[in-house]
Coordinates of C-alpha atoms and ligand atoms in Angstrom, one line a residue:
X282 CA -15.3 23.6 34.9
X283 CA -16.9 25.9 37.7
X284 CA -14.0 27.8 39.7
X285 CA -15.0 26.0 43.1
X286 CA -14.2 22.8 41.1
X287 CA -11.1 24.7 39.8
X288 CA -10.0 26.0 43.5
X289 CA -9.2 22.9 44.2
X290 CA -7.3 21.5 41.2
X291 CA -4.2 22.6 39.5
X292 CA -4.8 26.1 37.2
X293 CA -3.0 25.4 33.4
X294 CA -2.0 29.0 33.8
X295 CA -1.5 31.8 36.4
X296 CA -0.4 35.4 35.8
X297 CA 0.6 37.3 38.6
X298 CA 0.7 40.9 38.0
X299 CA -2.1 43.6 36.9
X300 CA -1.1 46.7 34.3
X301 CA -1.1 46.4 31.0
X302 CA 1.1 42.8 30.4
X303 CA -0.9 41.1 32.8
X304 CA -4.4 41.9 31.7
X305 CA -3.4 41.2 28.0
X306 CA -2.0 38.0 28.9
X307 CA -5.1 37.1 30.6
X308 CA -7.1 38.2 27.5
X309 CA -5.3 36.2 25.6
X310 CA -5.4 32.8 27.9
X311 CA -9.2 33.2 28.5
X312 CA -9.8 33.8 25.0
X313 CA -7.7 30.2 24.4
X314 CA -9.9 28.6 27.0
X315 CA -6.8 28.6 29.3
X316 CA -9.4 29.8 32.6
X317 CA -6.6 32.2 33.8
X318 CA -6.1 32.7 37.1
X319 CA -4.5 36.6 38.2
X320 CA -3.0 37.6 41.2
X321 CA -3.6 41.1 41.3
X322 CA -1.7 42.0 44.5
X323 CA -2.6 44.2 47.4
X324 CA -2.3 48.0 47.4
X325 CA 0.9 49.0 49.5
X326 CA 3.2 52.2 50.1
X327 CA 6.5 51.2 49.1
X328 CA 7.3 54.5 49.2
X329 CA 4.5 56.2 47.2
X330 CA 1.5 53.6 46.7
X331 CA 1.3 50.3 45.0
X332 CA -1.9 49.6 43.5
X333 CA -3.3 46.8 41.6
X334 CA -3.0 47.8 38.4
X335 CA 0.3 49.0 38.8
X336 CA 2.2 52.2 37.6
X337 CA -0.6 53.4 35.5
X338 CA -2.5 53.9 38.3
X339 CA -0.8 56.9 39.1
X340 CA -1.2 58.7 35.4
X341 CA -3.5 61.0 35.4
X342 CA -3.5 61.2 31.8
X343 CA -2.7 58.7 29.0
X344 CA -2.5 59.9 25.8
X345 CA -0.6 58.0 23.9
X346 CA -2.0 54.4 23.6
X347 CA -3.7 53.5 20.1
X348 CA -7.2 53.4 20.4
X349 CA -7.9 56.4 22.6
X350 CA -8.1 59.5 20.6
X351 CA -9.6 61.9 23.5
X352 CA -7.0 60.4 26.3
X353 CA -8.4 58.4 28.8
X354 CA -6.5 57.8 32.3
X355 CA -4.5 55.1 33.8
X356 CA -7.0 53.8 36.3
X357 CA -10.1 53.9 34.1
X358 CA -7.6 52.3 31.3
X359 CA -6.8 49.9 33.6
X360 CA -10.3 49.0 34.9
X361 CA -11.0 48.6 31.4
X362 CA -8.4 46.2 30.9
X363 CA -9.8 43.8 33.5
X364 CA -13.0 44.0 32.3
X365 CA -12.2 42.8 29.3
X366 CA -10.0 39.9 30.6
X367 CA -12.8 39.3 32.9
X368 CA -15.6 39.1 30.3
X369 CA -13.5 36.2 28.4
X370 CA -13.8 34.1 32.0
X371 CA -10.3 35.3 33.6
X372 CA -10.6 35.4 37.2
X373 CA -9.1 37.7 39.8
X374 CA -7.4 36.7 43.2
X375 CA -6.4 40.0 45.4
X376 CA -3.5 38.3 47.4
X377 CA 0.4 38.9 47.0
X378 CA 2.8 36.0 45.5
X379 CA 5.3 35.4 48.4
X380 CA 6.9 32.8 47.1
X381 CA 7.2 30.4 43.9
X382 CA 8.5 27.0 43.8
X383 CA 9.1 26.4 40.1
X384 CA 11.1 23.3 40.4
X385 CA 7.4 21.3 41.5
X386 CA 5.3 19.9 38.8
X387 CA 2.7 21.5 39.6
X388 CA 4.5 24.1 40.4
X389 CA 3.5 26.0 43.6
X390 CA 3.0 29.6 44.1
X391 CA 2.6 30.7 48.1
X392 CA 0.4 33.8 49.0
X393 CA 0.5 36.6 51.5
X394 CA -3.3 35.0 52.0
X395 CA -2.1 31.5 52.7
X396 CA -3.3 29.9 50.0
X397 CA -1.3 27.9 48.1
X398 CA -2.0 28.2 44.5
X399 CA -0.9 25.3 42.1
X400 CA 0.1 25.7 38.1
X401 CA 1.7 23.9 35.2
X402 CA 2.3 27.3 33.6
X403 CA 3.5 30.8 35.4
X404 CA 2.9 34.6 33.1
X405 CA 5.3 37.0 35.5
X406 CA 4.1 40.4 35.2
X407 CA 4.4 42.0 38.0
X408 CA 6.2 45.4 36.0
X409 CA 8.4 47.4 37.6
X410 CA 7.9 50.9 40.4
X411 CA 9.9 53.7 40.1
X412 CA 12.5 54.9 42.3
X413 CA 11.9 57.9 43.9
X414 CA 13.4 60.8 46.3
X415 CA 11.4 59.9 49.2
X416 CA 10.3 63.4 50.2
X417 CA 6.9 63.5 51.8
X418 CA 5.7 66.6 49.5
X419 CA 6.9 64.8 45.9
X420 CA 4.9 61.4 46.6
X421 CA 1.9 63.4 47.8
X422 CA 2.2 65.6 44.7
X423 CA 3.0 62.4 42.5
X424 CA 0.0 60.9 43.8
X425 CA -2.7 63.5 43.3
X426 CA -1.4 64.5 39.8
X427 CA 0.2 67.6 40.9
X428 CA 2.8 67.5 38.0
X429 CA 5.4 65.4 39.8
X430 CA 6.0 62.1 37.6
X431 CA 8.5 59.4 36.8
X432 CA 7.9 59.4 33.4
X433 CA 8.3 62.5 31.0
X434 CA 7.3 60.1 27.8
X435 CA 4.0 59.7 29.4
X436 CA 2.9 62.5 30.9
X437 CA 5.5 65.7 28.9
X438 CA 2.9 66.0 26.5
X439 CA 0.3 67.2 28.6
X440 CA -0.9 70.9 28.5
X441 CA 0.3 71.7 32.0
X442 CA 4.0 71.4 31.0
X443 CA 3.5 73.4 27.9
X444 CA 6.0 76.2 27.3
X445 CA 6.4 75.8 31.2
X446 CA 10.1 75.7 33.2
X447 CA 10.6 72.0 34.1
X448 CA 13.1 69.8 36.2
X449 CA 14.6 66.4 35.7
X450 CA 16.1 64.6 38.8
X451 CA 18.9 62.1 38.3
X452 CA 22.3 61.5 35.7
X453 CA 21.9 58.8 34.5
X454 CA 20.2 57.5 30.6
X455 CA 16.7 57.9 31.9
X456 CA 17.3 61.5 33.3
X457 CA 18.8 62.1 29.7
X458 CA 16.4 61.0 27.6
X459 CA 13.8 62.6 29.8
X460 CA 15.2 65.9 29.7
X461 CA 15.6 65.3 26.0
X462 CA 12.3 64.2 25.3
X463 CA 10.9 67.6 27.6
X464 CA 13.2 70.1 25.5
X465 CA 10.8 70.1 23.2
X466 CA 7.7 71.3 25.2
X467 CA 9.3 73.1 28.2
X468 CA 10.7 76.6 28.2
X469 CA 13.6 75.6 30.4
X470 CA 14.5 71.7 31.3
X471 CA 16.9 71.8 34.3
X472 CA 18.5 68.9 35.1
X473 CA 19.5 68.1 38.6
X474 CA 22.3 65.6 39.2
X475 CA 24.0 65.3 43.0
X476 CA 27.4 64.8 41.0
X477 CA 29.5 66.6 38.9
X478 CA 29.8 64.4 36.3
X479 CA 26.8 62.1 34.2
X480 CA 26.5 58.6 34.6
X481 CA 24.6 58.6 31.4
X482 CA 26.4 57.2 27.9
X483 CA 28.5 60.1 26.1
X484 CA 25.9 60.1 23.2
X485 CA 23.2 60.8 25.4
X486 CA 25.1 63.3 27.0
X487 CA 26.2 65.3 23.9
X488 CA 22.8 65.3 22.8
X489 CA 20.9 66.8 26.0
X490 CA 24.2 68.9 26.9
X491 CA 23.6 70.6 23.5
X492 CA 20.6 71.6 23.7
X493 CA 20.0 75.5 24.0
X494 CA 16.9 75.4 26.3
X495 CA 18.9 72.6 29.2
X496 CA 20.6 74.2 32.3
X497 CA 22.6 72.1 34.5
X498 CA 22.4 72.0 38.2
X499 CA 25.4 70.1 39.3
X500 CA 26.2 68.5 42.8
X501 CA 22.9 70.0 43.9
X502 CA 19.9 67.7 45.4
X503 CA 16.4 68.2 45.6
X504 CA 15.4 68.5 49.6
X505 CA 11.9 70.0 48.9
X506 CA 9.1 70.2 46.5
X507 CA 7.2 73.1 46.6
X508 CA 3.4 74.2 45.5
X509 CA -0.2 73.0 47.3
X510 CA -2.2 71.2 44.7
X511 CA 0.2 71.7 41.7
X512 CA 3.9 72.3 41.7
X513 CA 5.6 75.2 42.0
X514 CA 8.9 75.2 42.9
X515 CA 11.9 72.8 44.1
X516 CA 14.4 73.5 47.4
X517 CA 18.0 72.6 46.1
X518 CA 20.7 71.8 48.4
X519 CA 24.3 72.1 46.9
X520 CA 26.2 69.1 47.9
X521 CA 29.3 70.4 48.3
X522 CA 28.6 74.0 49.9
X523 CA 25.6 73.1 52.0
X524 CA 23.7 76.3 50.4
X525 CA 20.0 76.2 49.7
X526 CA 18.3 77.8 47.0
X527 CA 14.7 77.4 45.0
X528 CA 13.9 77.3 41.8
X529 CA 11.0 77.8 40.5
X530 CA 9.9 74.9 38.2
X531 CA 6.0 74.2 37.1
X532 CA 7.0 70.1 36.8
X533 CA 9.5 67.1 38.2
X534 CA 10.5 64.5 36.3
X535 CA 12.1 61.8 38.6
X536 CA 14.5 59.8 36.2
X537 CA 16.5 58.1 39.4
X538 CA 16.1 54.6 37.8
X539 CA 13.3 51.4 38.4
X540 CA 12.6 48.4 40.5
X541 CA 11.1 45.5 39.0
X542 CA 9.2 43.5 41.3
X543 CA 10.9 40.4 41.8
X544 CA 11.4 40.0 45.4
X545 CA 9.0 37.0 45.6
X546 CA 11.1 35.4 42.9
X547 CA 14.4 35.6 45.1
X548 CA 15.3 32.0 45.4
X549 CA 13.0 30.5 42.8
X550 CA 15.6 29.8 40.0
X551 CA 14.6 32.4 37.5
X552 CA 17.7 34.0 35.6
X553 CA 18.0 38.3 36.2
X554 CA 19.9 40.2 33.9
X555 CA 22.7 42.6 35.3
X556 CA 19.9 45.3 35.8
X557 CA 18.0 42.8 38.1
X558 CA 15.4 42.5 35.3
X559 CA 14.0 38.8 34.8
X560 CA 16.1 37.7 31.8
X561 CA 14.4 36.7 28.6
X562 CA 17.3 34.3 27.3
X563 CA 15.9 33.5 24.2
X564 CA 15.3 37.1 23.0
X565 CA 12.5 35.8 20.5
X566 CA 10.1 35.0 22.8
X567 CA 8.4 35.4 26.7
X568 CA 10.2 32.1 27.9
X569 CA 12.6 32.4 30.5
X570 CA 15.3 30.1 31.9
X571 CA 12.6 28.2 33.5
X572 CA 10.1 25.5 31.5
X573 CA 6.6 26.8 31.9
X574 CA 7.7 29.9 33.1
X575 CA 7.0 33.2 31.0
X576 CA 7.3 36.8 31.8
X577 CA 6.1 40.2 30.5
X578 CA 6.0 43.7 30.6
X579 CA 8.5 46.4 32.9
X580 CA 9.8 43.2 35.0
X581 CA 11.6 41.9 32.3
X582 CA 12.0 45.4 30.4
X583 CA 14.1 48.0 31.2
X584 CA 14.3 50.1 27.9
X585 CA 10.7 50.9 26.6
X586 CA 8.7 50.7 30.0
X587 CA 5.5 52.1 28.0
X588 CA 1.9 50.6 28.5
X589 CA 1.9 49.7 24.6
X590 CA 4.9 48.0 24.8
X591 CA 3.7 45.8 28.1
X592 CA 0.8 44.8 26.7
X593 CA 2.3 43.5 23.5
X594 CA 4.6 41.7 25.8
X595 CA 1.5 39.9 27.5
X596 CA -0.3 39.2 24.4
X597 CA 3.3 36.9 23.6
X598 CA 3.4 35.7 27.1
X599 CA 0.1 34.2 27.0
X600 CA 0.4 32.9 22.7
X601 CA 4.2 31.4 24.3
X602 CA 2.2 30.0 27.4
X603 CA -0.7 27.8 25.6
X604 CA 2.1 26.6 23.0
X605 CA 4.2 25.1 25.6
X606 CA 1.1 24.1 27.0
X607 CA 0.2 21.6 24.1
X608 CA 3.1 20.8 23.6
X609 CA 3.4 19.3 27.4
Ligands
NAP750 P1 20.7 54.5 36.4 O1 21.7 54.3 35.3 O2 20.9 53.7 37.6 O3 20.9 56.1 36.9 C1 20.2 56.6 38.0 C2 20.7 58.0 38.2 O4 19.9 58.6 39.3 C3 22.1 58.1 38.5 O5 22.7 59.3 37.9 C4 22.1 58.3 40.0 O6 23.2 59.2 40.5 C5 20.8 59.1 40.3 N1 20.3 58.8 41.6 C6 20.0 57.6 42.1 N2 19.4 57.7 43.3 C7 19.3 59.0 43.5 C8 18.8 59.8 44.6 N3 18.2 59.2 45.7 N4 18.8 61.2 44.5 C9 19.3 61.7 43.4 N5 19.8 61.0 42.3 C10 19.8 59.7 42.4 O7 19.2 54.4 36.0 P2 18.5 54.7 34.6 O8 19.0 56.0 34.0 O9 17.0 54.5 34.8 O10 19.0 53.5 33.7 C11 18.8 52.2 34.0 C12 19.4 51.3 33.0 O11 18.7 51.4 31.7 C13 20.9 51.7 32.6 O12 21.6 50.5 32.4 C14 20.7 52.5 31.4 O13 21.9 52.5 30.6 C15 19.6 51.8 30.7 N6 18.9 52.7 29.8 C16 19.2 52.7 28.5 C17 18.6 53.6 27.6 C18 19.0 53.6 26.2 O14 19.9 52.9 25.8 N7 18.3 54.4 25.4 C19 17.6 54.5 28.1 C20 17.3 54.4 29.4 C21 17.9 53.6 30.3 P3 24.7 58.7 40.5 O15 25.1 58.8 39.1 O16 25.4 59.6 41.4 O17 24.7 57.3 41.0

């Protein structure tokens, strides 16, 4: 069927989203004849940028997915990713989903285009941005690789952080298993928490709290990021005194928790868990509360949140997907 023919008619899947779960699901459908159609999104600043292609589009570096001995980085990964869905007949819409209504057969997804696009099955994976400070010099040094990140398990390892003085921003589990993960590459990890006290579980506490190269920076924020191209430094206020200080750190790990992206699902019937991630009630598999409706990847997980772990998501989404498929 040629896609003008296609256009017109009612897709038997859509996936909306564009990192790691969404390209596999699409390499997956196209491969099963399914003629996936992807809605990619449109770049945005929300507060540091949005791309198509999502979070990995801001890594430098990835060195830990299979496959790539020498490292390869997150925009070339992910421009790899396409062309391989694309190469199996997937094809690509840039547009935003707005809004879904899953209770149509079809069901209907509205864009930020216009268009209305119409499905019998939905893939959601549309992952999930981090949260961060907000301060003009950390996005632009998070953006340009200047060794600000929101992910120590992806980017710790590198040889910039070596051996090097490092900061982690935020109390809760993330922070902790950040700063635990960095103890073992960074001379000094200090953690920066605006309280006095951890939000993180006692376990994860103990553990980080015990470790000999981990210096606490209590009820103290982080107003300013310092260094040109690369990081150098951090301005700390102390929450309680008012008092300033810097401290001279070669890396910032921003661990102040995530966002999936499910504000165009507001509304649309799909469960959320109590994190606000889209529920997978079965556990098993992809499906969520809704028939026909799948998700995969960082939307609908908060734990792992690695590129290896999305993708193996979308390759489930898209096997879930063409059984429910035949089987309606
Ligand atoms: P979180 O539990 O919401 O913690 C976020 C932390 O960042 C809090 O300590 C918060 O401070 C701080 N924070 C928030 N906004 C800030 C700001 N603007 N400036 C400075 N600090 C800020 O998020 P998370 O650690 O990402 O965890 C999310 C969920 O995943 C949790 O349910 C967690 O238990 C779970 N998780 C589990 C594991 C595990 O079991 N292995 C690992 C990771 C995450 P306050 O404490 O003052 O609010």
């Amino acid at each position: 069927m040629s896609d003008a023919t296609r256009e017109n008619d009612v897709e038997d899947v859509v996936i909306v989203g564009s990192g790691p779960a969404g390209w596999t699901a699409a390499i997956y459908a196209a491969r099963a004849d399914l003629h996936p159609l992807c809605i990619v999104g449109v770049p945005k600043q929300n507060p540091a940028p949005v791309l198509p292609g999502g979070q990995l589009m801001l890594t430098t570096e990835v060195e830990n997915y299979p496959g790539f001995p020498d490292g390869v980085t997150g925009p070339e990964m992910m421009m790899m990713f396409q062309k391989q869905a694309e190469r199996f007949g997937s094809r690509v819409k840039g547009a935003d989903v707005e809004r879904c209504d899953f209770g149509a057969r079809p069901m209907a997804l509205h864009l930020s285009n216009g268009e209305t696009i119409r499905t019998k099955s939905v893939i959601i994976a549309t992952g999930a941005t981090a949260n961060w400070i907000g301060l003009d010099n950390e996005l632009r040094l998070a953006t340009n690789g200047g060794g600000v990140s929101a992910c120590a398990v992806c980017d710790g390892a590198l040889p910039v952080f070596r051996d090097k003085p490092l900061a982690v921003v935020g109390g809760g589990d993330t922070a902790m298993e950040e700063a635990a993960y960095l103890t073992k590459f960074a001379s000094t990890v200090h953690i920066i928490h605006r309280r006095e006290s951890l939000r993180a579980s006692k376990t994860m506490q103990d553990r980080v709290l015990s470790a000999k190269n981990v210096q606490m920076h209590w009820n103290s924020t982080v107003i300013d990021v310092l260094g040109e191209d690369f990081i150098t430094g951090l301005v700390l206020e102390d929450t309680v005194s008012g008092e300033r200080s810097e401290l001279p750190v070669n890396g910032l790990f921003v661990a102040i928790g995530h966002a999936p992206a499910t504000e165009f699902l507001k509304d649309s019937g799909i469960a959320f868990d109590d994190s606000g991630y889209v529920s997978l009630p079965d556990g098993g598999s992809s499906a969520t509360n809704l028939e026909g409706v799948f998700a995969a990847g960082d939307v609908a997980d908060h734990v792992y949140r690695q590129a290896v772990t999305a993708a193996g998501m979308g390759c489930r989404a898209a096997i879930d997907a063409e059984r429910w498929l035949s089987g309606h």
